[in-house]
Amino acid sequence: MQRLLTGYAVSFNRRHKRHGQLFQNRYKSIICQEDAYLLELVRYIHLNPLRAGMVEDFRALTDYPFSGHRLLVGADDCSWQDGAYVLGCFGKKVAKARKAYLDYVQAGVAMGRRPELVGGGLVRSLGGWSEVKKMRLKGMDRIKGDERILGDSDFVLSVLSQAKEQFERRYELKRHGYDINRVAERVAELFGIDKEEIFQKGRPKKRADARGLFCYWCTNELCLSQTELARALDMTVSGIGYGVRRGETIAACEGYMLIDSII
């Protein structure tokens, strides 16, 4: 989400010869408990233009261009948007699923604003997993009214537990001297290549596989951002993303681990 907003803001500012923030940190990714809250959140978001008075009535939502609602009701064909997943929650046949979705969203009009979906006792995202980890660094396991995670108490505790495990493993890895160079050494050892080859351009299969595993471990184990890694490898962020997926597959298929256990 951050890369998407930053990229658009830079393009917008250049086009209009302006400087400064554009979205002012209004839009963030969130961790959402799927079963209990996903559809509620979809409904809440798609009704926002109506609550804000940007459309006259519920029917007019179908003509509102800046919402995924149009695609879900079949009024638009956005090839870049995936509506199949949400519609699949309402039925297997598209026509019936669209009607069920429309009825579901319309039923939410009378509910008005939903404070339980935007704050209060539930926890909604301050910026995704990276922010959860930052809170762990500050010793803040859970903050009442925090907005990092949307879900019930068990789900919130589960997310924080996973974040705690990742944080503690990352801390131990660093304590044992694991940094980007040490990870490169481990990958080079597994693939029987020189460490420097991982940082070289080119797409021989062995080098590409090694670079993919390197990307996966750096992001998953060391928690480096894909942007940081892109700079280190002189690659695009999308290229790093592809490498991470490739590396995850290799690690799973070959049973590779950065380190078996940490004492």
CSV table of C-alpha atoms in Angstrom, one decimal, residues 154-247:
chain,number,residue,atom,x,y,z
A,154,ASP,CA,-8.4,-14.4,20.0
A,155,PHE,CA,-7.4,-13.3,16.5
A,156,VAL,CA,-5.6,-10.2,17.8
A,157,LEU,CA,-3.6,-12.3,20.3
A,158,SER,CA,-2.8,-14.8,17.5
A,159,VAL,CA,-1.4,-12.1,15.3
A,160,LEU,CA,0.6,-10.6,18.1
A,161,SER,CA,1.9,-14.0,19.0
A,162,GLN,CA,3.2,-14.6,15.5
A,163,ALA,CA,4.7,-11.1,15.5
A,164,LYS,CA,6.4,-11.9,18.8
A,165,GLU,CA,7.9,-15.2,17.5
A,166,GLN,CA,9.2,-13.4,14.3
A,167,PHE,CA,10.6,-10.6,16.4
A,168,GLU,CA,12.4,-12.9,18.8
A,169,ARG,CA,13.8,-15.0,16.0
A,170,ARG,CA,15.0,-11.9,14.2
A,171,TYR,CA,16.7,-10.7,17.4
A,172,GLU,CA,18.4,-14.1,17.9
A,173,LEU,CA,19.6,-14.2,14.3
A,174,LYS,CA,21.2,-10.8,14.6
A,175,ARG,CA,22.7,-11.8,18.0
A,176,HIS,CA,24.4,-14.7,16.2
A,177,GLY,CA,25.7,-12.4,13.5
A,178,TYR,CA,23.2,-13.0,10.8
A,179,ASP,CA,23.0,-10.0,8.5
A,180,ILE,CA,22.7,-9.6,4.7
A,181,ASN,CA,26.2,-10.8,4.1
A,182,ARG,CA,25.9,-13.9,6.4
A,183,VAL,CA,22.7,-14.8,4.6
A,184,ALA,CA,24.5,-14.5,1.3
A,185,GLU,CA,27.2,-16.8,2.6
A,186,ARG,CA,24.7,-19.4,3.6
A,187,VAL,CA,22.9,-19.3,0.3
A,188,ALA,CA,26.2,-19.5,-1.6
A,189,GLU,CA,27.2,-22.6,0.5
A,190,LEU,CA,23.9,-24.4,-0.4
A,191,PHE,CA,24.2,-23.7,-4.1
A,192,GLY,CA,28.0,-24.2,-4.4
A,193,ILE,CA,28.6,-20.7,-5.8
A,194,ASP,CA,30.6,-17.6,-4.8
A,195,LYS,CA,28.8,-15.2,-2.6
A,196,GLU,CA,29.5,-12.4,-5.1
A,197,GLU,CA,27.4,-14.1,-7.7
A,198,ILE,CA,24.2,-13.5,-5.8
A,199,PHE,CA,24.8,-9.7,-6.2
A,200,GLN,CA,25.7,-10.0,-9.9
A,201,LYS,CA,23.1,-9.4,-12.7
A,202,GLY,CA,22.2,-12.2,-15.1
A,203,ARG,CA,19.7,-15.0,-15.1
A,204,PRO,CA,21.5,-18.4,-15.1
A,205,LYS,CA,19.1,-20.8,-13.3
A,206,LYS,CA,21.4,-21.6,-10.4
A,207,ARG,CA,22.2,-17.9,-9.8
A,208,ALA,CA,18.5,-16.9,-10.1
A,209,ASP,CA,17.5,-19.7,-7.7
A,210,ALA,CA,20.2,-18.6,-5.2
A,211,ARG,CA,19.1,-15.0,-5.5
A,212,GLY,CA,15.5,-15.9,-5.0
A,213,LEU,CA,16.3,-17.8,-1.8
A,214,PHE,CA,18.5,-14.9,-0.7
A,215,CYS,CA,15.6,-12.5,-1.2
A,216,TYR,CA,13.2,-14.8,0.7
A,217,TRP,CA,15.4,-15.2,3.7
A,218,CYS,CA,16.3,-11.5,3.8
A,219,THR,CA,12.7,-10.4,3.8
A,220,ASN,CA,11.2,-13.3,5.9
A,221,GLU,CA,14.0,-13.9,8.4
A,222,LEU,CA,15.8,-10.6,8.7
A,223,CYS,CA,12.6,-8.6,8.0
A,224,LEU,CA,14.3,-6.3,5.5
A,225,SER,CA,11.9,-4.4,3.3
A,226,GLN,CA,11.7,-5.2,-0.4
A,227,THR,CA,12.8,-1.6,-1.1
A,228,GLU,CA,16.0,-2.0,1.0
A,229,LEU,CA,16.7,-5.3,-0.8
A,230,ALA,CA,16.1,-3.7,-4.2
A,231,ARG,CA,18.8,-1.1,-3.5
A,232,ALA,CA,21.2,-3.7,-2.3
A,233,LEU,CA,20.8,-5.9,-5.4
A,234,ASP,CA,20.2,-3.1,-7.9
A,235,MET,CA,16.9,-4.6,-8.8
A,236,THR,CA,13.3,-3.3,-9.1
A,237,VAL,CA,10.9,-3.9,-6.2
A,238,SER,CA,8.7,-6.0,-8.4
A,239,GLY,CA,11.8,-8.1,-9.3
A,240,ILE,CA,12.5,-8.6,-5.6
A,241,GLY,CA,8.8,-9.7,-5.1
A,242,TYR,CA,9.2,-12.3,-7.8
A,243,GLY,CA,12.4,-13.5,-6.2
A,244,VAL,CA,10.8,-13.8,-2.8
A,245,ARG,CA,8.1,-16.0,-4.2
A,246,ARG,CA,10.6,-18.1,-6.1
A,247,GLY,CA,12.8,-18.4,-3.0
